[in-house]
mmCIF file of C-alpha atoms in Angstrom:
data_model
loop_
_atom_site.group_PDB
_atom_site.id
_atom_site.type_symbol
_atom_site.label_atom_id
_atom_site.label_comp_id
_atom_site.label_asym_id
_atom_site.label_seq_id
_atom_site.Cartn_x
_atom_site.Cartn_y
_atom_site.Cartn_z
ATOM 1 C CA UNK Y 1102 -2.821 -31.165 -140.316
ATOM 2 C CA UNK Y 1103 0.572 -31.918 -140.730
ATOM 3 C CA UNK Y 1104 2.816 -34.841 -140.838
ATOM 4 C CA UNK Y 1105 6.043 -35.272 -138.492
ATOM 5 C CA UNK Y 1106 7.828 -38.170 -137.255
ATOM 6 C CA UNK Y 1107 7.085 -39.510 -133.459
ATOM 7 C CA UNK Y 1108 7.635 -42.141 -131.246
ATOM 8 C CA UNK Y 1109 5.057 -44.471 -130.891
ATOM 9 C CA UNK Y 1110 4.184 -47.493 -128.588
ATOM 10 C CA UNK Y 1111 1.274 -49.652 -129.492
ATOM 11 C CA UNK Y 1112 1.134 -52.308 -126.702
ATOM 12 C CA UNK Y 1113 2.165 -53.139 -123.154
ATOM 13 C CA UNK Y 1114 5.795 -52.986 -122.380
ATOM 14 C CA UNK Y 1115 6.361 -52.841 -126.639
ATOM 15 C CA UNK Y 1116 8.612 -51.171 -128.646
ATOM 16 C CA UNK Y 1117 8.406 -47.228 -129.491
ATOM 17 C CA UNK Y 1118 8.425 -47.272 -132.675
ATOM 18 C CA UNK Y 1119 9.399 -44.051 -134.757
ATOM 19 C CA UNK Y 1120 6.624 -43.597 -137.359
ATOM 20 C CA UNK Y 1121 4.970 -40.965 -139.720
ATOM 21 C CA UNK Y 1122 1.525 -39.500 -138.034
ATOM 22 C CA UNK Y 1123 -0.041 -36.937 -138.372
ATOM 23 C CA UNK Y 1124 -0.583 -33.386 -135.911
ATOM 24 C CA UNK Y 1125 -3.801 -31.120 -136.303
ATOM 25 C CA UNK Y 1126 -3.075 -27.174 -135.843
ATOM 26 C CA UNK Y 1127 -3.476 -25.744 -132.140
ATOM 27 C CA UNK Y 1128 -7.137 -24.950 -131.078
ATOM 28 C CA UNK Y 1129 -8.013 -21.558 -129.395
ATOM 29 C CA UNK Y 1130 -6.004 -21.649 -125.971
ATOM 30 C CA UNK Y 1131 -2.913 -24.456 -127.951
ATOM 31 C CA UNK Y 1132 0.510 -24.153 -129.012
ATOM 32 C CA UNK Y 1133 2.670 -25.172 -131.271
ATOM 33 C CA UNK Y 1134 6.120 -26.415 -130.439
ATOM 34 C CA UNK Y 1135 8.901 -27.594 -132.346
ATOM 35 C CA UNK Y 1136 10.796 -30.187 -130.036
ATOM 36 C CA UNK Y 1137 14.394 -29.462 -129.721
ATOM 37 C CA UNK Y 1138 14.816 -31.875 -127.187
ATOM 38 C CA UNK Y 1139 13.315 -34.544 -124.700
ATOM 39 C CA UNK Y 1140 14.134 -35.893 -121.504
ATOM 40 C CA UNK Y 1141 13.357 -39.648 -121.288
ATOM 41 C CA UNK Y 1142 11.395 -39.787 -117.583
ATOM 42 C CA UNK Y 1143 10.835 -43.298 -115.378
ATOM 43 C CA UNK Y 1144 7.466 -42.384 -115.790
ATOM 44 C CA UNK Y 1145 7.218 -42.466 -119.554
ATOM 45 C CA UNK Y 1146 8.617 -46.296 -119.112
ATOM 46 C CA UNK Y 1147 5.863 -46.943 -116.526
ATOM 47 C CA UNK Y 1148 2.997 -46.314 -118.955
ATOM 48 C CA UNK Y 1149 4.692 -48.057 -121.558
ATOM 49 C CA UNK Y 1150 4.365 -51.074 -118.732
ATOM 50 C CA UNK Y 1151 0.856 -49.809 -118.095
ATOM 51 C CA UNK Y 1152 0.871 -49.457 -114.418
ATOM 52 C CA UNK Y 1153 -0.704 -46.119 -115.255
ATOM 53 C CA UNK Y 1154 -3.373 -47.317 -118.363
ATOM 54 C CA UNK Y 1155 -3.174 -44.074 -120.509
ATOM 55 C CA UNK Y 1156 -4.594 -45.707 -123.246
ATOM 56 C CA UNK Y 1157 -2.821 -47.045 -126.276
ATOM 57 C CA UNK Y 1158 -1.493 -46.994 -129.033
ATOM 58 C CA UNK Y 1159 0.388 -43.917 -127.907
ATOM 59 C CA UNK Y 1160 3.049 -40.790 -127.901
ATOM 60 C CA UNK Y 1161 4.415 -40.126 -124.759
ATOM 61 C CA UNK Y 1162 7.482 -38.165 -123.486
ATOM 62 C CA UNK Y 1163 6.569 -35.100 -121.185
ATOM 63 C CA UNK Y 1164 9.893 -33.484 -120.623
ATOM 64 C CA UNK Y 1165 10.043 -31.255 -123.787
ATOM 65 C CA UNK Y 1166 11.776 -28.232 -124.784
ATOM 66 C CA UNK Y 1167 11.103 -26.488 -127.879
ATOM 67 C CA UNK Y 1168 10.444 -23.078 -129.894
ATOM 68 C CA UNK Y 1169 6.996 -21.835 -130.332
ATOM 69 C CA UNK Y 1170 5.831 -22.201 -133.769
ATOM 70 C CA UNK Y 1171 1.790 -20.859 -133.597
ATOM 71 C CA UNK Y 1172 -0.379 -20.431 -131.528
ATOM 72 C CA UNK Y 1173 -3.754 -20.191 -130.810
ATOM 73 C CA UNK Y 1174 -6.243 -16.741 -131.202
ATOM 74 C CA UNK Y 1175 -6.415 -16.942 -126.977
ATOM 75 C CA UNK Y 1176 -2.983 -17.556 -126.176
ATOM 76 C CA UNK Y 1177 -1.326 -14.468 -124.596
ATOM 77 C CA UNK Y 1178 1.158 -15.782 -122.449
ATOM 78 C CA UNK Y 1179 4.112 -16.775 -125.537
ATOM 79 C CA UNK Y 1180 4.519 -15.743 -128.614
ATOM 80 C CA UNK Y 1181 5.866 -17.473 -132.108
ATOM 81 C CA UNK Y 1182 9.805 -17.456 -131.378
ATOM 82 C CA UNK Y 1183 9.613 -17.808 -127.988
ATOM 83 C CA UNK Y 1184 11.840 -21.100 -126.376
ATOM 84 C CA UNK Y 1185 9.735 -22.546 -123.665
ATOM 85 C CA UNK Y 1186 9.866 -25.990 -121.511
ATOM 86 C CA UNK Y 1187 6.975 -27.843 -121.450
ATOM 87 C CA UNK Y 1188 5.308 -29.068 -117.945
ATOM 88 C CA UNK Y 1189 2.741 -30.533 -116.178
ATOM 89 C CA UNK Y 1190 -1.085 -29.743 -117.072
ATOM 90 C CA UNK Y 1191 -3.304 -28.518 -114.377
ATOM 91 C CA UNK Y 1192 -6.753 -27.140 -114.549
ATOM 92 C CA UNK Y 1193 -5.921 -23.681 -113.172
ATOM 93 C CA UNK Y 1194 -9.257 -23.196 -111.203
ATOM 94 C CA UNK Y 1195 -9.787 -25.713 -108.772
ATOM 95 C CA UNK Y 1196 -8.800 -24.498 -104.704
ATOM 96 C CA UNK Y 1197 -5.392 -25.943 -104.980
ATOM 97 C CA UNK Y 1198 -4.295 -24.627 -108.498
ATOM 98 C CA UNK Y 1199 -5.469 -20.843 -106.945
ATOM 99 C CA UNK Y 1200 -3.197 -21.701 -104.162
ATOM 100 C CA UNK Y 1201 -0.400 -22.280 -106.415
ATOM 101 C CA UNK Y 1202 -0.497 -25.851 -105.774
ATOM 102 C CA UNK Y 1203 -1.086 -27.027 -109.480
ATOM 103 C CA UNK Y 1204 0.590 -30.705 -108.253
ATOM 104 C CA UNK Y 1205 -2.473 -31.444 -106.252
ATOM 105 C CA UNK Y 1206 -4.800 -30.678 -108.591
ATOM 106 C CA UNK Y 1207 -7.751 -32.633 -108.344
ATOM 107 C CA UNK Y 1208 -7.712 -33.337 -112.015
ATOM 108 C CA UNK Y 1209 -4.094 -33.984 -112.686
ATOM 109 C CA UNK Y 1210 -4.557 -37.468 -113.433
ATOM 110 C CA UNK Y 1211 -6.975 -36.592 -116.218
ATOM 111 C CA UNK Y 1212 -4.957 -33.974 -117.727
ATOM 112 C CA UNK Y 1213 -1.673 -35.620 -117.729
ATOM 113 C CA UNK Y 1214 -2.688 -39.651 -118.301
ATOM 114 C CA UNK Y 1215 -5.652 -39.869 -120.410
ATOM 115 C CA UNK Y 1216 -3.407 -39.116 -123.342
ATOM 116 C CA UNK Y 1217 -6.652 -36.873 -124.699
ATOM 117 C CA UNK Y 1218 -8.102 -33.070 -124.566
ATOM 118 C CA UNK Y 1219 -10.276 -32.373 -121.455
ATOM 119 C CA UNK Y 1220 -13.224 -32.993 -124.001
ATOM 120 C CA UNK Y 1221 -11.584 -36.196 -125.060
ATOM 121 C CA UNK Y 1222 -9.805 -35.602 -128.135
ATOM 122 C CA UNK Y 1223 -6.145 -35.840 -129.391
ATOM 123 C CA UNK Y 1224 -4.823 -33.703 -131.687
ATOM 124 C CA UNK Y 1225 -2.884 -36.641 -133.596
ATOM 125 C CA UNK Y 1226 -3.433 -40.257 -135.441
ATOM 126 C CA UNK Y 1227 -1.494 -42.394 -137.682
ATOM 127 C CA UNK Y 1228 -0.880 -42.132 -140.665
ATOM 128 C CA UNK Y 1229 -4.225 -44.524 -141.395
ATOM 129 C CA UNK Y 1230 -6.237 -42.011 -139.558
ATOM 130 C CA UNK Y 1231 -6.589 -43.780 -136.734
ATOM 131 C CA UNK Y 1232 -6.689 -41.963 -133.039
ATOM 132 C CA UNK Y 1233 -3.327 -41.864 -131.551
ATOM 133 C CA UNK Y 1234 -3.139 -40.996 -127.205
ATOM 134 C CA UNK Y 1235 -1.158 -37.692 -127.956
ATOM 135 C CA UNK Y 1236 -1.933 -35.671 -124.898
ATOM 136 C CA UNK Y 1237 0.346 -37.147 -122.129
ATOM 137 C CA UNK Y 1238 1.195 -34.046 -119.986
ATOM 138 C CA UNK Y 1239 -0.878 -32.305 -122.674
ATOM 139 C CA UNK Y 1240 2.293 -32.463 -124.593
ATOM 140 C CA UNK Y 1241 3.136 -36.425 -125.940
ATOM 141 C CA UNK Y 1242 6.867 -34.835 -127.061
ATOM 142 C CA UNK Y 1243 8.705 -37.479 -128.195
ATOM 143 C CA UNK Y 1244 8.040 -36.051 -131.676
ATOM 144 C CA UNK Y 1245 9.167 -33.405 -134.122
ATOM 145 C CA UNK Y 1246 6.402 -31.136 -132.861
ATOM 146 C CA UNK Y 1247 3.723 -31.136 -129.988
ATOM 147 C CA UNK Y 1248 0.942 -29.452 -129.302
ATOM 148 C CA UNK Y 1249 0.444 -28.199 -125.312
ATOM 149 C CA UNK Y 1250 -1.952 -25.594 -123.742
ATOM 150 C CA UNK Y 1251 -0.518 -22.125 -122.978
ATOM 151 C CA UNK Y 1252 -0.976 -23.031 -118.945
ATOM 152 C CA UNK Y 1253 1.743 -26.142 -119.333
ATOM 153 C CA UNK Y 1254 4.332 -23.657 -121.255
ATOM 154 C CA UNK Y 1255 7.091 -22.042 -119.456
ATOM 155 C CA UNK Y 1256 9.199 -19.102 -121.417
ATOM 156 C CA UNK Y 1257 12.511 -19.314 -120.762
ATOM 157 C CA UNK Y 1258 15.341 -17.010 -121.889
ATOM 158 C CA UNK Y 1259 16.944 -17.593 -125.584
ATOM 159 C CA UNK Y 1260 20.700 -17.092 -124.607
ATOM 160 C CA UNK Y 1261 21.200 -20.624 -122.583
ATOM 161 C CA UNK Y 1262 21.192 -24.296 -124.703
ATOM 162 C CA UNK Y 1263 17.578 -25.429 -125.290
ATOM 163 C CA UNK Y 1264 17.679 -28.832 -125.881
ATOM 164 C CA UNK Y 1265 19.083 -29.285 -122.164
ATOM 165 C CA UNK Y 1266 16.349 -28.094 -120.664
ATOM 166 C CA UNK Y 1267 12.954 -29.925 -121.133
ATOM 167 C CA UNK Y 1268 14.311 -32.366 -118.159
ATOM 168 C CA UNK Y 1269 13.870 -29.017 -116.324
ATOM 169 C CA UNK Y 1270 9.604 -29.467 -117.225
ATOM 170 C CA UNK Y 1271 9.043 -32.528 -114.254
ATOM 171 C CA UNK Y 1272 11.956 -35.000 -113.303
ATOM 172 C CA UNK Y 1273 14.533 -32.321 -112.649
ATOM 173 C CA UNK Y 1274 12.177 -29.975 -110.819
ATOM 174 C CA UNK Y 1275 10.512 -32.929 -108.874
ATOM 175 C CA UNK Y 1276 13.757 -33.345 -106.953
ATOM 176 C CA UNK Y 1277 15.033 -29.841 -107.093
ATOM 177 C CA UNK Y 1278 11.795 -28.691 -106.100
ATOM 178 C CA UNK Y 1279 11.609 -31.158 -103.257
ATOM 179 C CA UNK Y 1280 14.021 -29.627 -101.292
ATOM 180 C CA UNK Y 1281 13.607 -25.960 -102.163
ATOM 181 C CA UNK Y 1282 10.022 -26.039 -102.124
ATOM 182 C CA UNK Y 1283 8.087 -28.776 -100.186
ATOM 183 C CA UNK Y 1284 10.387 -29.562 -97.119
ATOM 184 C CA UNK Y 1285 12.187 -26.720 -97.184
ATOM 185 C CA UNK Y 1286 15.647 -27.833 -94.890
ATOM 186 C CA UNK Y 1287 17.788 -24.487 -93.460
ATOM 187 C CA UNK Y 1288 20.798 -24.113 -94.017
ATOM 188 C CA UNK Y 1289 22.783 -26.413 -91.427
ATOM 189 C CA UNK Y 1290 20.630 -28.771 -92.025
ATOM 190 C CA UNK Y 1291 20.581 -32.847 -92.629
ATOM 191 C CA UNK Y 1292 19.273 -34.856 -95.282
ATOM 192 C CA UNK Y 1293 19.458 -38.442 -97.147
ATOM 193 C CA UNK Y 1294 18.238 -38.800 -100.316
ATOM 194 C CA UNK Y 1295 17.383 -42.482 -101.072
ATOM 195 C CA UNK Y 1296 18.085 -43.201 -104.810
ATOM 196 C CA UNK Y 1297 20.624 -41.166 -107.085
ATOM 197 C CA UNK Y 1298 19.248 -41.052 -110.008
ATOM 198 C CA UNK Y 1299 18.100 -37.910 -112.042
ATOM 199 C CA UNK Y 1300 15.424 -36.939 -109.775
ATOM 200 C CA UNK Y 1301 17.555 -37.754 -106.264
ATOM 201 C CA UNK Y 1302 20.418 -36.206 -107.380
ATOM 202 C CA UNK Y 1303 17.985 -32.870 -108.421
ATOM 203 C CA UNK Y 1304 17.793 -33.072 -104.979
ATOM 204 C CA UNK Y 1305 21.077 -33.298 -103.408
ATOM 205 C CA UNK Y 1306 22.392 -30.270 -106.035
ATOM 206 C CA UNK Y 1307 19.492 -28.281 -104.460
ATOM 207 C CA UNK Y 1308 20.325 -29.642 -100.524
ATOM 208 C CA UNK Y 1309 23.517 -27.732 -101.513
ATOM 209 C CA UNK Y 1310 22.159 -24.415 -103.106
ATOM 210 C CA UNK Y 1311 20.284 -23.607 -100.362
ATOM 211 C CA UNK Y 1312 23.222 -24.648 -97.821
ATOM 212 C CA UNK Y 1313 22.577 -28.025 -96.102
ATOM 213 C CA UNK Y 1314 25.475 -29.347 -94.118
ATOM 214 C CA UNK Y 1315 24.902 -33.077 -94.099
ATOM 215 C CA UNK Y 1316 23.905 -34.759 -97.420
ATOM 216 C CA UNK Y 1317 23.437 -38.173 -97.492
ATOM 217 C CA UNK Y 1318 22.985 -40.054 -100.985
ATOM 218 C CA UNK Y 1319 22.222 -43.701 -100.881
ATOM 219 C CA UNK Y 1320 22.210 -45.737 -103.844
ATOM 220 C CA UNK Y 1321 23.124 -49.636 -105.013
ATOM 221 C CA UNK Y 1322 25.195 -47.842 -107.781
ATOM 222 C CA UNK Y 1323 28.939 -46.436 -106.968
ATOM 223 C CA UNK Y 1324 28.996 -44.765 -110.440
ATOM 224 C CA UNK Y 1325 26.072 -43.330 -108.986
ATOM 225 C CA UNK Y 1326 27.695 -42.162 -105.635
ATOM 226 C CA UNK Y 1327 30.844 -41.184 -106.919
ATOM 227 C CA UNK Y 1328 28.798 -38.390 -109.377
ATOM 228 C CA UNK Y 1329 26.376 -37.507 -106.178
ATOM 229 C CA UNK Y 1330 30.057 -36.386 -104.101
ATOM 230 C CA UNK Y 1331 30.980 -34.290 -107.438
ATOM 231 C CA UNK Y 1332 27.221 -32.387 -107.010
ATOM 232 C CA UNK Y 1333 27.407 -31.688 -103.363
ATOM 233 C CA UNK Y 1334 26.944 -35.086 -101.194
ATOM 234 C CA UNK Y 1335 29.166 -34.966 -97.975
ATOM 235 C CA UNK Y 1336 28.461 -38.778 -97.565
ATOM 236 C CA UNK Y 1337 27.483 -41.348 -99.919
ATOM 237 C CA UNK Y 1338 26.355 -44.787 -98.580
ATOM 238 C CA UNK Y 1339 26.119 -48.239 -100.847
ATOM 239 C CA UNK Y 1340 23.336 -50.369 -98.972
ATOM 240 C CA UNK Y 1341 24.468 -53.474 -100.359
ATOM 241 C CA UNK Y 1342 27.187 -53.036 -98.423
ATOM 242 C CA UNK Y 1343 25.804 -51.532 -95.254
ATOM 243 C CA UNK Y 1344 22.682 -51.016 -93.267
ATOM 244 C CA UNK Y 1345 21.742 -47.541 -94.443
ATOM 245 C CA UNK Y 1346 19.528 -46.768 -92.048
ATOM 246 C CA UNK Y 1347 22.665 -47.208 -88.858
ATOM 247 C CA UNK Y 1348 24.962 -45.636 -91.093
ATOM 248 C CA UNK Y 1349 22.870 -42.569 -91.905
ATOM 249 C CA UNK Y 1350 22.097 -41.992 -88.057
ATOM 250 C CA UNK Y 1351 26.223 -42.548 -87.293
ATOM 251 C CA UNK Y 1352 26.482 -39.806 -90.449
ATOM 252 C CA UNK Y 1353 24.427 -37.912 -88.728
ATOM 253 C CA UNK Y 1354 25.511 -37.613 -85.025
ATOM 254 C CA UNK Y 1355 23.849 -40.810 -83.951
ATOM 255 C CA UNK Y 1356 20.294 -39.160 -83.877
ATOM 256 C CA UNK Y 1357 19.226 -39.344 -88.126
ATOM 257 C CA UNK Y 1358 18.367 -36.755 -89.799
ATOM 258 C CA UNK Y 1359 16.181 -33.788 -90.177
ATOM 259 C CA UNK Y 1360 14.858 -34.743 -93.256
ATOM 260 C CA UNK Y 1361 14.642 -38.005 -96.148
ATOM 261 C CA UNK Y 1362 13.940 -38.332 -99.668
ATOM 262 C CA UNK Y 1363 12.395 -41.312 -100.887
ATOM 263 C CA UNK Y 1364 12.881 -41.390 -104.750
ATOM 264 C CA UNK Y 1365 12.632 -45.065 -105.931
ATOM 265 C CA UNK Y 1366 9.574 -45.838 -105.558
ATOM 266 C CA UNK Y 1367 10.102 -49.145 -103.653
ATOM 267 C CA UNK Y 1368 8.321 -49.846 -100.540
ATOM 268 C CA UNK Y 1369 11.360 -50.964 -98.442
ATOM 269 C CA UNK Y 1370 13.446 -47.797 -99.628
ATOM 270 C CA UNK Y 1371 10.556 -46.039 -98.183
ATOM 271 C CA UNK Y 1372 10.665 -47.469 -95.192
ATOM 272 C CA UNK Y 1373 14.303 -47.203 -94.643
ATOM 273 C CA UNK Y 1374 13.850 -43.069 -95.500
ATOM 274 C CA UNK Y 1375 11.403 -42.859 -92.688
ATOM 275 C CA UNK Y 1376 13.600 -45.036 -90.033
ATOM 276 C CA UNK Y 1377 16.579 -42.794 -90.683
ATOM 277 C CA UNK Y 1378 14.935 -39.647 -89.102
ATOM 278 C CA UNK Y 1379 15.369 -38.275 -85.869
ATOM 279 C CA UNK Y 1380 12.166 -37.320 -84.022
ATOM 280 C CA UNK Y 1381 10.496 -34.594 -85.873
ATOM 281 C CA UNK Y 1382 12.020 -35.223 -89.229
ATOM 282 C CA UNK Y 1383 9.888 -35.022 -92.070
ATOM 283 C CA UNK Y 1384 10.075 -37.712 -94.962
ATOM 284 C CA UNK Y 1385 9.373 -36.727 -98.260
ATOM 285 C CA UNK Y 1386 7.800 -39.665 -100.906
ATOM 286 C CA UNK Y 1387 8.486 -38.774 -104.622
ATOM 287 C CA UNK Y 1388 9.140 -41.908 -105.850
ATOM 288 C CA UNK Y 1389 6.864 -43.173 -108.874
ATOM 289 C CA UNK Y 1390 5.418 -46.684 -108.001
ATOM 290 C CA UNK Y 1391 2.823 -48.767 -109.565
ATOM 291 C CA UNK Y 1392 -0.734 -48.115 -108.359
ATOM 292 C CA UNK Y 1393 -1.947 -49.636 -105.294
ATOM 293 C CA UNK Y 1394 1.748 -50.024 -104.031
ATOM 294 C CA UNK Y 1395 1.574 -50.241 -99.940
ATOM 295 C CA UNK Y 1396 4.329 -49.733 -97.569
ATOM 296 C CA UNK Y 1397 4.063 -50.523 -93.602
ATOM 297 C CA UNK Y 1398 5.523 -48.056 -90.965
ATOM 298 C CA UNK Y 1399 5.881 -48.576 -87.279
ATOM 299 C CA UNK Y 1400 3.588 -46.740 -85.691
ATOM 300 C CA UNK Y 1401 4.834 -45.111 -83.015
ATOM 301 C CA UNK Y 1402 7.700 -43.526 -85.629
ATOM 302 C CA UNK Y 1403 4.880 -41.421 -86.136
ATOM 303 C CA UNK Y 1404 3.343 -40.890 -83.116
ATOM 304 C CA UNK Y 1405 6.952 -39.467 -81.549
ATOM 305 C CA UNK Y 1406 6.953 -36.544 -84.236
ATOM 306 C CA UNK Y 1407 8.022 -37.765 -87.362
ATOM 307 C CA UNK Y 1408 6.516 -36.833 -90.522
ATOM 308 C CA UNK Y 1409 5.440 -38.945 -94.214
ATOM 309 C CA UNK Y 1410 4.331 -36.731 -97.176
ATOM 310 C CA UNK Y 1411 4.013 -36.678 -100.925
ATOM 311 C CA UNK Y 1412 5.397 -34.274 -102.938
ATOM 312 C CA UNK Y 1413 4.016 -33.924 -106.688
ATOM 313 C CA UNK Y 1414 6.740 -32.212 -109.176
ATOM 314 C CA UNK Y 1415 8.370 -30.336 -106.446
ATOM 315 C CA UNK Y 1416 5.520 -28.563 -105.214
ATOM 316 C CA UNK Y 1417 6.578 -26.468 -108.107
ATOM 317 C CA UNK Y 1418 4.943 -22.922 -109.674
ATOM 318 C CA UNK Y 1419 6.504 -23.548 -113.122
ATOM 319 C CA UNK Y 1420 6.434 -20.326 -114.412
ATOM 320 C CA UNK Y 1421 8.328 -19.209 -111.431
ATOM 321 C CA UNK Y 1422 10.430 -21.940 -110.369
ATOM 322 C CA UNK Y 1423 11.740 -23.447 -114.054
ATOM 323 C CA UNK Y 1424 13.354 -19.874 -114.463
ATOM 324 C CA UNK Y 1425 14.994 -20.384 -110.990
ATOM 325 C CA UNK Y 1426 16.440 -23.613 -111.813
ATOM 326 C CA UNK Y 1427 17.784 -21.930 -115.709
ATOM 327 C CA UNK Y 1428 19.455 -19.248 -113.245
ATOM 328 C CA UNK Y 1429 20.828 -21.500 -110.902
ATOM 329 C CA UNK Y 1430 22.579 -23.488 -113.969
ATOM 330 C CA UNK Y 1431 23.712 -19.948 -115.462
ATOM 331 C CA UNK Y 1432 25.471 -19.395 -112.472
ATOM 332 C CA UNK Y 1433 27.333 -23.077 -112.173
ATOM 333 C CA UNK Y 1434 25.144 -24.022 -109.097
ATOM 334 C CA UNK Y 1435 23.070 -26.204 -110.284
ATOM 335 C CA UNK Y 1436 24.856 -28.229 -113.121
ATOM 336 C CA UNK Y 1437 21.932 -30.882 -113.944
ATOM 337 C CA UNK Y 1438 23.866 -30.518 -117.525
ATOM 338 C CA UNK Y 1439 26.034 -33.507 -116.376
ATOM 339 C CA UNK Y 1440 22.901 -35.770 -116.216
ATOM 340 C CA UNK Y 1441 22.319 -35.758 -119.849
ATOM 341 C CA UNK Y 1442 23.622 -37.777 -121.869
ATOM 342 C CA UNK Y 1443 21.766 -37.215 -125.946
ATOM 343 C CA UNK Y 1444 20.273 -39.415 -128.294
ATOM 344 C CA UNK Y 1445 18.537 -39.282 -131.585
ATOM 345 C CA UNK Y 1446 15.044 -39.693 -131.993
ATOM 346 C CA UNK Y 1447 15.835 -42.971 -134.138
ATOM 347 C CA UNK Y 1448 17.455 -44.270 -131.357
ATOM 348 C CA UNK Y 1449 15.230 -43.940 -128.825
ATOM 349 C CA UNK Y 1450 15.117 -48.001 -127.882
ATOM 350 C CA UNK Y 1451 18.590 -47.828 -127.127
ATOM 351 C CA UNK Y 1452 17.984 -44.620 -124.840
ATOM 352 C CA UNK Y 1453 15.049 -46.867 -123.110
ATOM 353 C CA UNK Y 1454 17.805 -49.808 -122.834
ATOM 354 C CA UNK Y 1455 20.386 -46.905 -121.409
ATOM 355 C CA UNK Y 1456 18.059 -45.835 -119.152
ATOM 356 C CA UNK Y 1457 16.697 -48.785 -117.664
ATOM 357 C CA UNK Y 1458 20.278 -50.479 -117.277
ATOM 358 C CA UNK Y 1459 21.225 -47.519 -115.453
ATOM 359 C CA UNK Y 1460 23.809 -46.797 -117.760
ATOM 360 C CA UNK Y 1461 22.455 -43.322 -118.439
ATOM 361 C CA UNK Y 1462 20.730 -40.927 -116.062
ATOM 362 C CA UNK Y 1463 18.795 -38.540 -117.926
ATOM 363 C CA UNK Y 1464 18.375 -39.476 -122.056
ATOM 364 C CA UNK Y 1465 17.521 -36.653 -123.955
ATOM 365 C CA UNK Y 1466 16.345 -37.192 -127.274
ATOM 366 C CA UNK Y 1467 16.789 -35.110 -130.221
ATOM 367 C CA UNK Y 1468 14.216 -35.202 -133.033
ATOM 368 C CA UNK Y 1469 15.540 -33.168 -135.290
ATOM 369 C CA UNK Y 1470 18.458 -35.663 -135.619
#
């Protein structure tokens, strides 16, 4: 065992609270990281709210970046030294994870929100010994160290700036991957992406890598829409200000477009991002919303063509596609960089307040500060 400092929230919508607990050593198949750096993710705040019940008390965060300090007698795939981003856990044998589609794992729920070991343990509690939920993502990195399983690390090089890139682990790769990987748009090609934060504006960067010609960002925020223009959107749209849906289709010759991004999570959004398409066009939903959230859709939108999917963290092969995103930023295409905005560890309430004013996009915390 050994003691660190990490984040901890004890009760519904409560503080995190930056305490003294205590981390056991990795088991067979674990490793060890030393956080440089953590993204703050909507997510994290929505099972502080409990609208996902991973159980409390509780260390979340599951956008971490770190360097590999041990690892367990099975563990092949990094090595002690190595800087890796930490992602989502999947199970690795099921049909879907064979198929490379780890996102649709039929046990992602379990390994990411149970805040516990496939067996049921955690690897952490307080420092009175009592149980923390320190498995979130089979990470819980909003700590000095975390331990993760070698299938949820992802080696990247040592030459580019590692605290920037846990984000890279789920929020930034859920929109990024959106694009490049799920719906797939040629170049030429229309889209609207409905909500500019981190994740939406993921997307638009990657609607520009791979060449679309019309993209659309819609968002209540002009801050918001002025930084979308800078990363590639040819139009930006305020809807308190407009109907988005008729001034999308104008945007787009008058038809809509070939494809829509839904990434608030709010059932009206949603329904806007499917009325905006021409017939044929394919919605994507990546939006977080609390369970047993409902939206209503015309039918007949659907029956003349149009498509509604969900799209889990980009459809994403980490090990591949994490590497692809660190390339893209090497090369000044994909400058998520200007997200970020960093925070210490100790002031992690004021990066919650940052992020849910809107103030900040993507809070990355330090612990080492």
């Amino acid at each position: 065992m050994r003691n660190m400092t990490a984040a901890v929230v004890r009760e519904q919508s409560g503080p995190f609270v930056v305490e003294t607990v205590q981390l056991e050593d990795p088991r067979e198949d674990e490793v060890l990281i030393r956080i440089a750096g953590v993204g703050m993710c909507h997510t994290d705040l929505v099972v502080r709210d409990q609208y996902f019940p991973t159980p409390l008390p509780a260390i979340l965060g599951h956008e971490g970046s770190g360097i590999v300090e041990k690892v367990g007698s099975k563990v092949s795939k990094v090595e002690v030294g190595d800087h890796v981003v930490l992602t989502f856990a999947s199970c690795g044998t099921c049909a879907n994870c064979q198929q490379g589609l780890f996102g649709y794992c039929p046990d992602l729920y379990g390994r990411n929100f149970t805040g516990a070991r496939p067996d049921g343990s955690s690897p952490c509690c307080d420092a009175h010994g009592n149980t923390l939920s320190a498995y979130f993502f089979a990470q819980s990195s909003f700590a000095q160290y975390a331990i993760a399983t070698q299938r949820n690390v992802v080696k990247i090089s040592r030459d580019v700036p590692l605290e920037i890139m846990g984000p890279l682990g789920c929020g930034i790769q859920t929109g990024a991957g959106a694009v490049m990987n799920a719906l797939k748009p040629k170049a030429g090609s229309s889209i609207a992406v409905f909500g500019a934060g981190s994740v939406g504006l993921a997307a638009v960067m990657a609607a520009r890598v791979v060449g679309c010609a019309t993209i659309i960002a819609v968002d209540l925020n002009d801050d918001r829409l002025a930084l979308a223009q800078q990363l590639g959107a040819t139009h930006v749209i305020n809807p308190g200000r407009e109907d988005p849906v008729a001034a999308i289709q104008a945007a787009a010759g008058g038809e809509g477009v070939q494809f829509s991004l839904e990434a608030t999570g709010l059932p009206k959004v949603a329904r806007q991002a499917v009325d905006c398409l021409r017939l044929t066009g394919i919605c994507g939903i990546i939006g977080v919303a609390p369970l047993g959230t409902e939206f209503s859709l015309d039918m007949n939108d659907i029956l003349f063509g149009r498509t509604v999917r969900g799209i889990i963290e980009g459809d994403s092969v980490p090990d591949i596609f994490i590497p692809q995103l660190v390339e893209l930023w090497r090369q000044g295409r994909f400058p998520f960089d200007k997200l970020i905005k960093f925070f210490p560890m100790s002031d992690i309430e004021k990066a919650v307040h940052a992020s849910e004013s809107g103030e900040v996009l993507k809070a990355v915390l330090r612990p080492g500060e």
